[in-house]
Structure formats: structure tokens, C-alpha cells
Amino acid sequence: MEPEKEKSAPRNKDIRSLTLDTALDLFSIRGYFSTSVHHIQKQAGVSIGSIYHHFKNKEGIAKALYDDLVKQMGQSMTKIMASEETTENRLKAVFAHLFELTETSPNVMQYILYARHREFMPDEIPICSSRPFAIIREMVREGIEKGEVRQMDLTVASASLMGGAIRLIYLRLDGVLEKPVTFYLDEIWECCWKSVAP
Amino acid sequence: MEPEKEKSAPRNKDIRSLTLDTALDLFSIRGYFSTSVHHIQKQAGVSIGSIYHHFKNKEGIAKALYDDLVKQMGQSMTKIMASEETTENRLKAVFAHLFELTETSPNVMQYILYARHREFMPDEIPICSSRPFAIIREMVREGIEKGEVRQMDLTVASASLMGGAIRLIYLRLDGVLEKPVTFYLDEIWECCWKSVAP
DNA sequence: GTCTATACTCAGATAGAC
DNA sequence: GTCTATCTGAGTATAGAC
């Protein structure tokens, strides 16, 4: 019995999704430049013609994928923003979400964080200016306003808060951390929060 | 003593150095994959044949460049390690050095930090495991041992200490920070140090 | 809409003269 | 050691049948 490649429940797993899933897989493992459209075509089990019917070109695949993932992450951040009240709880939830995602979908994390997007998507804004990061920044801004975070430059505060966590995620993606990054969640959170606490 | 040459008599500017300087320039601006050997050849004003005489292939250029820069940074770290006594002063000096380098030689920082080396130098260890980072880690380890840094997991402590600074450097390289990163040195240092202080 | 076959470009690498 | 000229293959993208 085939795994859910072709025949599964959401029947017609359309070519667009199939292409994007495969592209994410290959881009995050081999990198964008080392992945040819032929690789994607072969692994996805669809034809080159179909891919070029759905996407303008290879960059179009990367862009669509990036937009999807950033949008998805933006939604997660918005949800956290709405469901938590204090700055501390909000950011703790952000940490937990990012760490969880790193373990469950390292590909996604790899592609969002690690790819040098500007190298193959010249018009894209840097990831740190994208919506998800803007929401985090807004959390910090509110925190400073309400006195839950020390009075200081907003950019420095955000960098200080997220820096350690992102660092650990990179280490995990690089295979340097032996244990899941979630294992270190409480410890790194304590550090990061201390760095900006009033 | 000149820190650069070891074997051959340094001429005006030999082809090896010329090639590496040009490669650094192009790699950091356009990226490795968007830079062809022809670009390097043209901008450096030397012939393709000469380049291939000095380097095995394109990857060899990237590798030689990387090794040079990492070695250089390792020496800076060693020097700091030797010239400062306390953990706090050592790490403060590391911050200052990295920030200074970001402003004076953004290309170097860009190439060391930002290039996805594993994508085109598969055998290379991740930068975070390289010598310069190992020395920083050793500073932190000693700090914990001597009680100058809170008792905690060494990797978490290092990530927490360096995370914010590296984050700011990335922001600067991405053109997100309007002011020089050195401007934020004291503020981010205070954050990072607080995050691991006993 | 999906497919196969193929055209075209260009980067990486080599040969061999000087 | 340095150069010019050239080869080869990979990879993007298109044409056109079904």
C-alpha cells in the first residue's frame, strides 16, 4: 500500500501542494541552489511541464513556499498575542511554539530561518522584518510601555530576548545539540527574560 | 612579523590574495552561488587559468577564504583570552571586537556568519563549532567554574550570552539597524550579561 | 492540465601556447 | 605561472502532443 503520496483522503493532492511540500524538503536539506527543478519533479512524481504550469519559475516556487510558511507563522504569533495577557506569558508561548516547531518540522524552521533568501529572492524583505517578527516586536513594545520590560531601546530588547532562543534553534538545526531544543526551554527562557526584566 | 604569508616571497599582491580578496567581496555581496569564477576573474583582473592553478576549484576558493578568516578570528579570540582576566572583561572585549569588525569589515562578518557554508562546503564543521566559538565557550566554562557566571548548562549559557549580540550583528548586516552596531554595544552587553549573571 | 522531448544558456573546468 | 580559447554538462525553461 502506498503511503499518502498520491491516493490519500484529500484525494487530488494537487500539484501545487505536492510541489511545495517536495521543494521544502529538498530546499531545507540540499539548499535552494543545489536543488534543481528536475530533482523536485522526480521526487514529487510530477512532470516538469506541470510544475511550470503552476509556477512561473524556480524562484516562484521558493517565493510561494516562503509566503505560505511566513503567513502560517504570522497566524501563530497573532493567536498567541490574542490568547495571552502578560508580556511574559506571551513571549514564553512564543518560545514554546518556536521550539516545538523546530522539533516537529525542522524543515520549516530551516527554510524560514536559515535560507539566505535575499540570495535567490532579491525583492523579499529580510525575515526579521517580516510579519511574525513584527508581532514579536510589538509584544516587546507593549511590555516596555506597561513596565513589564526594562526601559530600553526596542530593537536591543527584542534582539536580547529572542537572541538566545534563536541561537539554540540554529544549534539544533546544525546538529550540534544532542538533545531536543525543547529540553532547554525553561533554562533559556529564564536567561532571556532576565536579560530584559526591570 | 607579517600575519599573512608563510611560504613564498610576498610580491606586490599575488594572485592568491587577489583572488581571495575579490572572492570575499563578491561572495558577501552576491552570494556564493550567484558569483561565477568568471566574475571573480574579471573583477580581480587575473585569468581563469591562474585561478585554477592556485585553487582546485570554486569550492577551493571558498574553503581557503573561510579558513583564513576563521583562523584570523581565532587569533583575535586567543589574544583576548590571554589579555583579560575576568570572564566579564573577556566577553565584553569579544563583544567589542565583533561589533568593531562588523562596522570595519562587514564583508568578513557577512561571509563568516551568514554564508550557508554547509551548502557549498559539505565537509566543513558548522561555524558555531569552529575554533573562535570554542574559545568563547571556554571563556564561559571558566566563568561558570569560577562562579562569575550562574551555574547552568554550558551551551545554554553560551547561547544566551552571545545570542543577543549576534542577533544585532545580523540586523546590521541586513540593513535593518540604521545606526552602527557599536552604538548599541553597552546596552546589549548589559542585557546579555544580566542573562547569565549569578 | 499534464505530459515528454528538447532547445538554449552559461557556469565550471581543461588544454596547451607562451 | 600566467594566459586564451574551448569543451562539457547541468539546469532552466519552452513547445507542442494528448
Coordinates of C-alpha atoms (C1' of nucleotides) in Angstrom, one line a residue:
Chain A
M1 CA 0.0 0.0 0.0
E2 CA 1.3 3.3 -1.0
P3 CA 1.8 6.0 1.7
E4 CA -0.4 9.0 1.3
K5 CA 1.5 10.4 -1.7
E6 CA -1.0 10.0 -4.4
K7 CA -4.1 8.3 -3.4
S8 CA -5.0 9.6 0.1
A9 CA -8.1 11.1 1.6
P10 CA -7.8 14.7 0.3
R11 CA -7.9 12.9 -2.9
N12 CA -6.4 15.1 -5.5
K13 CA -3.4 16.3 -3.5
D14 CA -2.9 18.9 -6.1
I15 CA 0.3 19.5 -7.9
R16 CA 0.9 22.9 -6.3
S17 CA 0.9 21.4 -2.8
L18 CA 2.8 18.4 -3.8
T19 CA 5.4 20.6 -5.5
L20 CA 5.7 22.9 -2.5
D21 CA 6.0 20.1 0.0
T22 CA 8.7 18.5 -2.0
A23 CA 10.5 21.7 -2.6
L24 CA 10.5 22.4 1.2
D25 CA 12.0 19.0 1.8
L26 CA 14.8 19.5 -0.8
F27 CA 15.5 23.1 -0.2
S28 CA 15.9 22.6 3.5
I29 CA 18.2 19.6 3.1
R30 CA 20.2 20.4 0.0
G31 CA 19.6 24.1 -0.2
Y32 CA 18.0 26.1 -3.0
F33 CA 20.9 26.2 -5.4
S34 CA 21.8 22.6 -5.1
T35 CA 18.2 21.6 -5.9
S36 CA 17.2 21.5 -9.5
V37 CA 13.7 21.6 -10.8
H38 CA 14.4 18.1 -12.1
H39 CA 15.0 17.0 -8.5
I40 CA 11.7 18.4 -7.4
Q41 CA 10.0 16.9 -10.4
K42 CA 11.4 13.5 -9.8
Q43 CA 10.8 13.3 -6.1
A44 CA 7.3 14.8 -6.3
G45 CA 6.4 12.4 -9.1
V46 CA 5.0 15.1 -11.3
S47 CA 6.2 16.4 -14.6
I48 CA 8.3 19.4 -15.3
G49 CA 5.6 20.8 -17.5
S50 CA 3.1 20.7 -14.7
I51 CA 5.4 22.5 -12.3
Y52 CA 6.0 25.3 -14.8
H53 CA 2.3 25.4 -15.4
H54 CA 1.7 26.2 -11.7
F55 CA 4.8 28.3 -11.1
K56 CA 6.4 31.0 -13.2
N57 CA 9.9 29.6 -12.5
K58 CA 12.1 28.1 -9.8
E59 CA 12.2 31.3 -7.9
G60 CA 8.4 31.4 -8.0
I61 CA 8.4 28.0 -6.1
A62 CA 10.7 29.4 -3.4
K63 CA 8.6 32.5 -3.1
A64 CA 5.3 30.8 -2.8
L65 CA 6.7 28.4 -0.3
Y66 CA 8.2 31.2 1.7
D67 CA 5.0 33.2 1.7
D68 CA 3.0 30.2 2.8
L69 CA 5.3 29.5 5.8
V70 CA 5.6 33.1 6.9
K71 CA 1.9 33.6 6.7
Q72 CA 1.4 30.4 8.8
M73 CA 3.9 31.6 11.4
G74 CA 2.3 35.0 11.4
Q75 CA -1.0 33.4 12.3
S76 CA 0.5 31.5 15.1
M77 CA 2.0 34.7 16.5
T78 CA -1.3 36.6 16.2
K79 CA -3.0 33.8 18.0
I80 CA -0.5 33.9 20.9
M81 CA -0.8 37.6 21.1
A82 CA -4.5 37.3 21.5
S83 CA -4.6 34.4 23.9
E84 CA -2.1 35.6 26.4
E85 CA -2.3 38.7 28.5
T86 CA 1.1 39.5 30.1
T87 CA 4.2 40.1 28.1
E88 CA 6.0 37.3 30.0
N89 CA 3.3 34.7 29.1
R90 CA 3.2 35.9 25.5
L91 CA 6.9 35.6 24.9
K92 CA 7.1 32.3 26.8
A93 CA 4.4 31.0 24.5
V94 CA 6.4 32.2 21.5
F95 CA 9.5 30.4 22.7
A96 CA 7.5 27.2 23.3
H97 CA 5.9 27.4 19.9
L98 CA 9.2 28.0 18.1
F99 CA 11.0 25.2 19.9
E100 CA 8.1 22.8 19.3
L101 CA 8.2 23.7 15.6
T102 CA 11.9 23.1 15.5
E103 CA 11.4 19.6 16.6
T104 CA 8.2 18.7 14.8
S105 CA 9.0 20.4 11.5
P106 CA 12.7 21.2 11.3
N107 CA 12.4 21.6 7.6
V108 CA 10.1 24.6 8.1
M109 CA 12.4 26.2 10.6
Q110 CA 15.4 25.5 8.5
Y111 CA 13.8 27.1 5.4
I112 CA 12.4 30.1 7.3
L113 CA 15.4 30.9 9.4
Y114 CA 18.4 29.6 7.6
A115 CA 18.0 30.1 3.9
R116 CA 19.7 33.1 2.5
H117 CA 16.5 34.4 1.0
R118 CA 18.0 37.5 -0.4
E119 CA 20.3 35.5 -2.5
F120 CA 17.5 34.0 -4.5
M121 CA 14.6 36.2 -3.7
P122 CA 16.1 39.7 -4.1
D123 CA 12.9 41.6 -3.6
E124 CA 12.0 39.9 -0.3
I125 CA 12.3 41.8 2.9
P126 CA 14.6 40.3 5.5
I127 CA 12.9 37.7 7.6
C128 CA 13.5 39.7 10.7
S129 CA 11.3 42.5 9.3
S130 CA 8.5 40.1 8.3
R131 CA 5.2 39.9 10.0
P132 CA 5.9 37.3 12.6
F133 CA 8.9 39.1 13.8
A134 CA 7.0 42.4 13.8
I135 CA 4.4 40.9 16.1
I136 CA 7.1 39.8 18.5
R137 CA 8.5 43.2 18.4
E138 CA 5.0 44.6 19.2
M139 CA 4.8 42.3 22.2
V140 CA 8.1 43.7 23.5
R141 CA 7.0 47.3 22.8
E142 CA 3.9 46.8 24.8
G143 CA 5.9 45.2 27.5
I144 CA 8.2 48.2 27.8
E145 CA 5.1 50.5 27.8
K146 CA 3.5 48.6 30.6
G147 CA 6.7 48.4 32.6
E148 CA 7.0 44.7 32.3
V149 CA 10.2 45.0 30.4
R150 CA 13.0 47.4 31.3
Q151 CA 13.0 50.8 29.7
M152 CA 15.4 50.5 26.8
D153 CA 15.9 50.6 23.0
L154 CA 13.2 48.4 21.4
T155 CA 15.5 46.7 18.9
V156 CA 18.0 45.9 21.5
A157 CA 15.3 44.5 23.8
S158 CA 13.9 42.3 21.1
A159 CA 17.3 41.1 20.0
S160 CA 18.2 40.3 23.6
L161 CA 15.0 38.5 24.2
M162 CA 15.0 36.4 21.1
G163 CA 18.7 36.1 20.5
G164 CA 19.4 33.2 22.9
A165 CA 16.4 31.2 21.7
I166 CA 17.2 31.6 18.1
R167 CA 20.8 30.7 18.7
L168 CA 19.8 27.5 20.3
I169 CA 17.4 26.7 17.4
Y170 CA 20.3 27.2 15.0
L171 CA 22.5 24.9 17.1
R172 CA 19.8 22.3 17.0
L173 CA 19.3 22.6 13.2
D174 CA 23.0 22.3 12.8
G175 CA 23.0 19.0 14.7
V176 CA 25.2 20.5 17.5
L177 CA 22.6 20.0 20.2
E178 CA 22.3 16.4 21.1
K179 CA 19.0 16.8 23.0
P180 CA 15.8 18.3 21.6
V181 CA 15.8 22.0 21.9
T182 CA 12.6 21.8 24.0
F183 CA 14.7 20.2 26.7
Y184 CA 16.4 23.6 27.2
L185 CA 13.2 25.6 27.1
D186 CA 12.9 26.6 30.7
E187 CA 16.6 27.3 31.2
I188 CA 17.0 29.5 28.2
W189 CA 13.7 31.3 28.9
E190 CA 14.9 32.2 32.3
C191 CA 18.1 33.7 30.8
C192 CA 16.4 35.7 28.1
W193 CA 13.7 37.1 30.4
K194 CA 16.3 38.1 33.0
S195 CA 18.2 40.0 30.3
V196 CA 15.3 42.5 29.9
A197 CA 13.4 42.2 33.2
P198 CA 13.0 45.6 35.0
Chain B
M1 CA 56.1 39.8 11.6
E2 CA 53.5 39.7 8.9
P3 CA 50.4 37.8 9.8
E4 CA 49.5 36.7 6.3
K5 CA 52.3 34.9 4.4
E6 CA 54.3 31.9 5.4
K7 CA 56.0 30.4 2.4
S8 CA 56.6 32.3 -0.7
A9 CA 58.0 35.7 -1.1
P10 CA 55.1 38.2 -1.0
R11 CA 55.1 40.0 -4.3
N12 CA 53.0 43.1 -5.0
K13 CA 49.8 41.3 -4.4
D14 CA 50.0 37.8 -5.5
I15 CA 47.2 36.1 -7.4
R16 CA 46.1 34.0 -4.5
S17 CA 45.5 37.0 -2.3
L18 CA 44.0 39.0 -5.1
T19 CA 41.6 36.2 -5.8
L20 CA 40.6 35.7 -2.2
D21 CA 40.0 39.4 -1.6
T22 CA 37.8 39.6 -4.7
A23 CA 36.0 36.4 -3.8
L24 CA 35.2 37.8 -0.4
D25 CA 33.9 40.9 -1.9
L26 CA 31.7 39.1 -4.4
F27 CA 30.6 36.2 -2.2
S28 CA 29.5 38.5 0.6
I29 CA 27.5 40.8 -1.7
R30 CA 26.1 38.5 -4.3
G31 CA 26.4 35.2 -2.5
Y32 CA 28.5 32.2 -3.4
F33 CA 26.1 30.7 -6.0
S34 CA 25.4 33.9 -7.8
T35 CA 29.1 34.5 -8.2
S36 CA 30.8 32.7 -11.0
V37 CA 34.5 32.1 -11.3
H38 CA 34.3 34.4 -14.4
H39 CA 33.1 37.2 -12.2
I40 CA 36.0 36.8 -9.8
Q41 CA 38.4 36.5 -12.7
K42 CA 37.1 39.7 -14.3
Q43 CA 37.0 41.8 -11.2
A44 CA 40.3 40.6 -9.9
G45 CA 41.9 41.2 -13.3
V46 CA 43.5 37.8 -13.5
S47 CA 42.9 35.0 -15.8
I48 CA 40.8 31.9 -15.2
G49 CA 43.8 29.7 -15.8
S50 CA 45.7 31.4 -13.0
I51 CA 42.8 31.0 -10.6
Y52 CA 42.6 27.3 -11.4
H53 CA 46.3 27.0 -11.0
H54 CA 46.1 28.3 -7.4
F55 CA 42.8 26.7 -6.4
K56 CA 41.5 23.2 -7.1
N57 CA 38.0 24.6 -8.0
K58 CA 35.5 27.2 -7.0
E59 CA 34.8 25.4 -3.7
G60 CA 38.5 25.5 -3.0
I61 CA 38.4 29.3 -3.2
A62 CA 35.5 29.4 -0.7
K63 CA 37.3 27.0 1.6
A64 CA 40.6 28.8 1.6
L65 CA 38.9 32.1 2.3
Y66 CA 36.9 30.6 5.1
D67 CA 39.9 29.0 6.7
D68 CA 41.8 32.3 6.5
L69 CA 39.1 34.3 8.1
V70 CA 38.3 31.7 10.8
K71 CA 41.9 31.4 11.6
Q72 CA 42.2 35.2 11.9
M73 CA 39.2 35.4 14.2
G74 CA 40.5 32.5 16.3
Q75 CA 43.7 34.5 16.8
S76 CA 41.8 37.5 18.0
M77 CA 39.9 35.4 20.4
T78 CA 43.0 33.8 21.8
K79 CA 44.5 37.2 22.2
I80 CA 41.5 38.5 24.2
M81 CA 41.5 35.3 26.3
A82 CA 45.1 36.0 27.2
S83 CA 45.0 39.7 27.8
E84 CA 41.9 39.8 30.1
E85 CA 41.5 38.2 33.4
T86 CA 37.8 38.2 34.4
T87 CA 35.1 36.5 32.4
E88 CA 33.2 39.7 32.3
N89 CA 36.1 41.6 30.8
R90 CA 36.9 38.9 28.3
L91 CA 33.4 38.6 27.0
K92 CA 33.0 42.4 26.9
A93 CA 36.1 42.5 24.8
V94 CA 34.7 39.8 22.5
F95 CA 31.6 41.9 22.0
A96 CA 33.6 45.0 21.3
H97 CA 35.8 43.2 18.8
L98 CA 32.9 41.6 16.9
F99 CA 31.0 44.8 16.7
E100 CA 34.0 46.7 15.6
L101 CA 34.6 44.1 12.9
T102 CA 31.0 44.3 11.7
E103 CA 31.5 48.0 11.0
T104 CA 35.0 48.0 9.6
S105 CA 34.8 44.8 7.6
P106 CA 31.1 43.9 7.1
N107 CA 32.2 41.6 4.3
V108 CA 34.2 39.5 6.6
M109 CA 31.4 39.3 9.1
Q110 CA 28.9 38.6 6.4
Y111 CA 30.9 35.7 5.0
I112 CA 31.8 34.1 8.3
L113 CA 28.3 34.4 9.8
Y114 CA 25.9 34.5 7.1
A115 CA 27.0 32.2 4.3
R116 CA 25.4 28.8 4.4
H117 CA 28.8 27.1 4.4
R118 CA 27.4 23.6 4.6
E119 CA 25.6 24.2 1.3
F120 CA 28.8 24.6 -0.6
M121 CA 31.4 23.2 1.8
P122 CA 29.8 20.0 2.9
D123 CA 32.7 18.8 4.9
E124 CA 33.1 21.9 6.9
I125 CA 32.0 21.8 10.6
P126 CA 29.4 24.4 11.5
I127 CA 30.8 27.8 12.3
C128 CA 29.5 27.5 15.8
S129 CA 31.7 24.5 16.4
S130 CA 34.8 26.2 15.0
R131 CA 37.8 27.4 16.9
P132 CA 36.7 31.0 17.6
F133 CA 33.4 29.9 19.0
A134 CA 35.1 27.1 21.0
I135 CA 37.3 29.7 22.7
I136 CA 34.3 31.8 23.6
R137 CA 32.7 28.6 25.0
E138 CA 35.8 28.0 27.1
M139 CA 35.6 31.6 28.5
V140 CA 32.1 30.8 29.6
R141 CA 33.1 27.5 31.0
E142 CA 35.7 29.0 33.1
G143 CA 33.3 31.7 34.2
I144 CA 30.9 29.1 35.5
E145 CA 33.7 27.3 37.2
K146 CA 34.8 30.4 39.0
G147 CA 31.3 31.4 39.9
E148 CA 31.4 34.5 37.8
V149 CA 28.6 33.0 35.7
R150 CA 25.5 31.4 37.1
Q151 CA 25.6 27.6 37.4
M152 CA 23.9 26.3 34.3
D153 CA 24.2 24.3 31.1
L154 CA 27.2 25.5 29.2
T155 CA 25.6 25.5 25.8
V156 CA 22.6 27.4 27.1
A157 CA 24.9 29.9 28.8
S158 CA 26.9 30.5 25.7
A159 CA 23.8 30.8 23.5
S160 CA 22.3 33.2 25.9
L161 CA 25.4 35.3 26.2
M162 CA 26.2 35.6 22.5
G163 CA 22.7 35.3 21.1
G164 CA 21.7 39.0 21.5
A165 CA 24.9 40.3 20.2
I166 CA 24.9 38.0 17.1
R167 CA 21.2 38.9 16.5
L168 CA 22.2 42.6 16.4
I169 CA 25.0 41.9 14.1
Y170 CA 22.7 40.1 11.7
L171 CA 20.3 43.0 11.9
R172 CA 23.0 45.4 11.0
L173 CA 24.3 43.3 8.1
D174 CA 20.7 43.1 6.8
G175 CA 20.5 46.8 6.8
V176 CA 17.8 46.9 9.4
L177 CA 19.8 48.8 12.0
E178 CA 20.2 52.4 11.0
K179 CA 22.9 53.2 13.5
P180 CA 26.3 51.4 13.7
V181 CA 26.0 48.3 15.8
T182 CA 28.8 49.7 18.1
F183 CA 26.2 52.3 19.1
Y184 CA 24.3 49.6 21.0
L185 CA 27.3 47.9 22.5
D186 CA 26.8 48.9 26.1
E187 CA 23.1 48.4 26.2
I188 CA 23.2 44.9 24.6
W189 CA 26.2 43.9 26.7
E190 CA 24.2 44.8 29.9
C191 CA 21.3 42.6 28.7
C192 CA 23.5 39.6 27.8
W193 CA 25.5 39.7 30.9
K194 CA 22.4 40.0 33.1
S195 CA 21.0 36.9 31.5
V196 CA 23.8 34.7 33.0
A197 CA 25.0 36.7 36.0
P198 CA 24.8 34.8 39.2
Chain C
dG1 C1' -3.9 20.3 -17.1
dT2 C1' -0.5 17.1 -17.6
dC3 C1' 2.9 15.1 -20.1
dT4 C1' 7.7 14.1 -23.0
dA5 C1' 11.2 15.8 -25.5
dT6 C1' 14.2 19.2 -26.4
dA7 C1' 16.2 23.9 -27.1
dC8 C1' 19.3 27.2 -25.2
dT9 C1' 22.3 29.3 -21.8
dC10 C1' 26.0 29.6 -19.1
dA11 C1' 29.0 28.1 -15.4
dG12 C1' 32.8 25.1 -14.2
dA13 C1' 36.7 23.2 -15.7
dT14 C1' 40.7 21.8 -19.0
dA15 C1' 44.3 22.1 -22.7
dG16 C1' 48.1 23.8 -24.2
dA17 C1' 50.7 28.0 -26.0
dC18 C1' 53.9 31.3 -24.2
Chain D
dG1 C1' 53.0 30.7 -13.6
dT2 C1' 50.0 33.1 -16.4
dC3 C1' 47.3 33.3 -20.2
dT4 C1' 43.4 32.5 -24.2
dA5 C1' 40.4 29.5 -26.2
dT6 C1' 37.4 25.9 -25.8
dC7 C1' 34.8 21.8 -24.1
dT8 C1' 31.3 19.6 -21.4
dG9 C1' 27.5 19.1 -18.8
dA10 C1' 23.9 20.7 -15.8
dG11 C1' 20.0 23.2 -15.4
dT12 C1' 16.2 26.4 -16.6
dA13 C1' 12.6 26.9 -19.4
dT14 C1' 9.6 26.1 -23.7
dA15 C1' 7.0 23.7 -27.4
dG16 C1' 3.6 21.1 -28.5
dA17 C1' 1.2 16.3 -28.3
dC18 C1' -2.6 14.3 -25.7

